[in-house]
């Protein structure tokens, strides 16, 4: 055989030829013609060149697939042409045919990357076969190059997709060490991808899930049986900034085995595991919140009504089995609505949170504290040795609440009304038990709040009454004739003269008789009926003032209670001024009594409204002074005229040193701020005496007179020395 094959391809190659461009380079025309004829084929274009220069100019175009090149040319040698092709990166296959028979020239040609070397006197079939091999080889090369390009493109695409993926994508070797990790791992776990290569997967798996997921990370199965959608917690790199937003993420993990590529139909050697982990932390948190929300109160994080009910039902079953007692306590924060209305909901919310935390502190682990809604809480004491234990717990809670709460730089003294019901004494099912505790709690509220009461059967009736009061109050406001004003004289202790009258509303309920304002005013405030009631009080009081003036009592101030809610109304000033003008009441004879809580609100609009009210000449007193708040800053901010010492301090005078000291301090504050001071709830001569000694001369209380209806008030006034002496 004369042909020397470089690739050792079979002698008789199968033709893959599609449209080829050939060039025959020889200085002898007879050879060119002979080979052109020999190689002629419908798929081929065959050109000729008789010297090196002509050949180069044709090759320059880069369209020649195969050149049949004589080494010996008149101008430049065939070897130089091959060097030129290499230098110019022209991809043309060269078959050298030469008259030189030496092995050296063949070696030279092959070193210059000739595809084959043929002698000029070779068998024409050898030439045919060599050309066919060269063209086939070239065709395969082209296909290979195209496949390589496609592979490169596809790899680039996959790399892009893997890097851009929102999921962590990784591969592990069969020992469980990372061999690949995409860049997403940085934003999710705070590790650089390279940092993890060569590390064991356990580095990123939360130890709590380690046993649970080790099969997934050594997964050998592929296809449908492989691990999919397994929920796993991954650990965040503890030293990365990412760790500040959480120490773990939850992912859904899918893995499958990776095997060495083998012929189709055969499985190769297991080389490791590939996996995808999708971050579902956000979804998980949302799910947990929804699940938590169903059974907890989001503000205090305490169990809610549903969970409490569930636990109570279980506790009842358990108590009945063991023949034990259990207790339910129902809590309501006294005057909480006032805090919300006065300071706004964020402060109210914070107070509820702190209240819940304090009560929780007083309970044992097995007890359940739940929020029923608003300012209502319940406690389940699941196993009760003695009924007396409840009182101990209630006292502990109340003692804890005695310490002031500090919310947004404001101190609050919170008191609570507690009702208690015991299984099986008061009720045998959960709903009934809660209702009994609720009724007992209302009983405490009705009796002046801040206390604890155990359920008693008669409470059933008063509870039902309370519910109907709201409806009856609406009716009373509509009709207007069930209310009456009473007046309690305010006296100058030294002279016994009346200086003013506190106006106190009474409600004559058609069936229940007289209902105390302590009972219906809070309901009126809750329902908004207070606005209509206050209007009625203002008009009626002004008309009584006119009547009193006509009788010669034209020097008496009228003290009127206004609920804090009314200060929020935009027509607040007109509502006060109109009745004053209508009945010719000089504004300085109207004394609006407001609670400290309103002044503490310190909202610009309230400040402005109170100031405008003062500008009209109306007087302002602070009612129940000293009972709730310790800050006195507001006294500087508001130009009030008087402070009223709360009756709780007066009541304790002579009994407690504390009250004495408090009243002494209040009188001192009043003098400091140049304010008038009046003590309410004076019932005894001893109290009068001490108050007098402390520098408080204006007083009000049963010692002088109870609140009286209008006619009786006139009679009383007529007995005062001032009037008796004939000086109104
Ligand atoms: N134990 C004792 N009590 C005394 C003595 N002197 C007076 N009191 C009572 O103490 C309460 C004083 O009124 P308050 O602190 O403003 O407390 C008032 C006030 O906050 C509210 N209120 C009464 N009338 C109105 C009104 O027209 N509008 C508003 N918004 N609230 C009113 O209802 C509360 C209760 O009013 P009342 O039942 O009339 O109760 C009155 C009065 O009867 C005493 O020496 N000893």
Tab-separated table of N, CA and C in Angstrom, residues 652-703:
chain	number	residue	atom	x	y	z
A	652	UNK	N	-59.533	58.221	104.074
A	652	UNK	CA	-58.516	57.580	104.915
A	652	UNK	C	-57.854	58.525	105.919
A	653	UNK	N	-58.236	59.787	105.861
A	653	UNK	CA	-57.604	60.749	106.786
A	653	UNK	C	-57.857	60.327	108.223
A	654	UNK	N	-56.838	60.406	109.044
A	654	UNK	CA	-57.008	59.980	110.434
A	654	UNK	C	-56.769	58.496	110.573
A	655	UNK	N	-56.843	57.742	109.448
A	655	UNK	CA	-56.610	56.295	109.501
A	655	UNK	C	-55.221	55.964	108.958
A	656	UNK	N	-54.848	56.688	107.902
A	656	UNK	CA	-53.553	56.349	107.305
A	656	UNK	C	-52.669	57.584	107.181
A	657	UNK	N	-51.424	57.388	107.533
A	657	UNK	CA	-50.455	58.470	107.434
A	657	UNK	C	-50.227	58.860	105.977
A	658	UNK	N	-50.353	57.831	105.097
A	658	UNK	CA	-50.111	58.062	103.667
A	658	UNK	C	-51.030	59.139	103.140
A	659	UNK	N	-52.323	59.000	103.460
A	659	UNK	CA	-53.307	59.946	102.928
A	659	UNK	C	-52.997	61.357	103.411
A	660	UNK	N	-52.594	61.448	104.643
A	660	UNK	CA	-52.251	62.753	105.207
A	660	UNK	C	-51.123	63.384	104.382
A	661	UNK	N	-50.091	62.549	104.144
A	661	UNK	CA	-48.925	63.046	103.402
A	661	UNK	C	-49.313	63.424	101.975
A	662	UNK	N	-50.185	62.606	101.379
A	662	UNK	CA	-50.572	62.889	99.988
A	662	UNK	C	-51.339	64.208	99.919
A	663	UNK	N	-52.291	64.390	100.852
A	663	UNK	CA	-53.079	65.628	100.815
A	663	UNK	C	-52.169	66.835	101.071
A	664	UNK	N	-51.239	66.644	101.985
A	664	UNK	CA	-50.284	67.718	102.277
A	664	UNK	C	-49.527	68.097	100.989
A	665	UNK	N	-49.117	67.063	100.263
A	665	UNK	CA	-48.365	67.311	99.025
A	665	UNK	C	-49.259	67.997	97.998
A	666	UNK	N	-50.518	67.535	97.888
A	666	UNK	CA	-51.415	68.124	96.877
A	666	UNK	C	-51.664	69.606	97.190
A	667	UNK	N	-51.856	69.908	98.478
A	667	UNK	CA	-52.092	71.303	98.840
A	667	UNK	C	-50.850	72.129	98.498
A	668	UNK	N	-49.681	71.534	98.749
A	668	UNK	CA	-48.422	72.210	98.425
A	668	UNK	C	-48.320	72.491	96.930
A	669	UNK	N	-48.679	71.477	96.138
A	669	UNK	CA	-48.619	71.634	94.676
A	669	UNK	C	-49.567	72.748	94.241
A	670	UNK	N	-50.783	72.734	94.817
A	670	UNK	CA	-51.788	73.738	94.445
A	670	UNK	C	-51.254	75.142	94.744
A	671	UNK	N	-50.622	75.282	95.916
A	671	UNK	CA	-50.089	76.612	96.270
A	671	UNK	C	-48.981	77.027	95.302
A	672	UNK	N	-48.150	76.021	95.000
A	672	UNK	CA	-47.049	76.257	94.075
A	672	UNK	C	-47.519	76.746	92.723
A	673	UNK	N	-48.557	76.118	92.234
A	673	UNK	CA	-49.079	76.466	90.906
A	673	UNK	C	-50.168	77.544	90.984
A	674	UNK	N	-50.346	78.066	92.157
A	674	UNK	CA	-51.371	79.102	92.407
A	674	UNK	C	-52.762	78.639	91.950
A	675	UNK	N	-53.130	77.451	92.415
A	675	UNK	CA	-54.431	76.894	92.045
A	675	UNK	C	-55.303	76.798	93.295
A	676	UNK	N	-56.617	76.882	93.086
A	676	UNK	CA	-57.527	76.631	94.201
A	676	UNK	C	-57.585	75.130	94.428
A	677	UNK	N	-57.923	74.752	95.648
A	677	UNK	CA	-58.003	73.320	95.935
A	677	UNK	C	-59.288	73.045	96.713
A	678	UNK	N	-59.931	71.944	96.369
A	678	UNK	CA	-61.155	71.577	97.083
A	678	UNK	C	-61.079	70.089	97.397
A	679	UNK	N	-61.525	69.705	98.589
A	679	UNK	CA	-61.508	68.289	98.964
A	679	UNK	C	-62.915	67.728	98.810
A	680	UNK	N	-63.014	66.531	98.197
A	680	UNK	CA	-64.361	65.946	98.082
A	680	UNK	C	-64.485	64.743	99.003
A	681	UNK	N	-65.746	64.391	99.308
A	681	UNK	CA	-65.987	63.210	100.142
A	681	UNK	C	-65.761	63.453	101.627
A	682	UNK	N	-65.937	64.706	102.063
A	682	UNK	CA	-65.751	64.987	103.500
A	682	UNK	C	-66.998	64.526	104.257
A	683	UNK	N	-66.793	63.598	105.179
A	683	UNK	CA	-67.954	63.018	105.870
A	683	UNK	C	-67.954	63.312	107.364
A	684	UNK	N	-66.775	63.626	107.904
A	684	UNK	CA	-66.724	63.795	109.363
A	684	UNK	C	-66.075	65.123	109.765
A	685	UNK	N	-66.370	65.504	110.987
A	685	UNK	CA	-65.795	66.744	111.520
A	685	UNK	C	-64.276	66.606	111.643
A	686	UNK	N	-63.848	65.354	111.927
A	686	UNK	CA	-62.402	65.130	112.076
A	686	UNK	C	-61.679	65.384	110.751
A	687	UNK	N	-62.314	64.874	109.654
A	687	UNK	CA	-61.706	65.092	108.338
A	687	UNK	C	-61.646	66.587	108.044
A	688	UNK	N	-62.754	67.269	108.359
A	688	UNK	CA	-62.808	68.722	108.122
A	688	UNK	C	-61.676	69.426	108.862
A	689	UNK	N	-61.501	69.013	110.102
A	689	UNK	CA	-60.492	69.631	110.945
A	689	UNK	C	-59.080	69.457	110.354
A	690	UNK	N	-58.789	68.178	109.968
A	690	UNK	CA	-57.432	67.910	109.443
A	690	UNK	C	-57.221	68.682	108.136
A	691	UNK	N	-58.246	68.666	107.271
A	691	UNK	CA	-58.115	69.364	105.980
A	691	UNK	C	-57.851	70.852	106.217
A	692	UNK	N	-58.563	71.362	107.158
A	692	UNK	CA	-58.409	72.773	107.499
A	692	UNK	C	-56.968	73.061	107.929
A	693	UNK	N	-56.468	72.144	108.809
A	693	UNK	CA	-55.073	72.307	109.270
A	693	UNK	C	-54.093	72.248	108.106
A	694	UNK	N	-54.416	71.409	107.140
A	694	UNK	CA	-53.500	71.244	106.006
A	694	UNK	C	-53.600	72.389	105.003
A	695	UNK	N	-54.503	73.298	105.217
A	695	UNK	CA	-54.594	74.477	104.344
A	695	UNK	C	-55.625	74.348	103.249
A	696	UNK	N	-56.540	73.356	103.383
A	696	UNK	CA	-57.586	73.211	102.362
A	696	UNK	C	-58.897	73.718	102.964
A	697	UNK	N	-59.436	74.766	102.373
A	697	UNK	CA	-60.614	75.373	102.992
A	697	UNK	C	-61.914	75.104	102.271
A	698	UNK	N	-61.789	74.728	100.996
A	698	UNK	CA	-63.031	74.460	100.267
A	698	UNK	C	-63.291	72.961	100.303
A	699	UNK	N	-64.545	72.574	100.581
A	699	UNK	CA	-64.841	71.149	100.756
A	699	UNK	C	-66.216	70.815	100.237
A	700	UNK	N	-66.400	69.516	100.055
A	700	UNK	CA	-67.676	69.012	99.552
A	700	UNK	C	-67.831	67.626	100.138
A	701	UNK	N	-69.029	67.250	100.551
A	701	UNK	CA	-69.197	65.892	101.085
A	701	UNK	C	-70.455	65.774	101.909
A	702	UNK	N	-70.718	64.525	102.296
A	702	UNK	CA	-71.952	64.248	103.047
A	702	UNK	C	-71.998	65.021	104.367
A	703	UNK	N	-70.804	65.393	104.884
A	703	UNK	CA	-70.791	66.138	106.141
A	703	UNK	C	-71.633	67.419	106.001
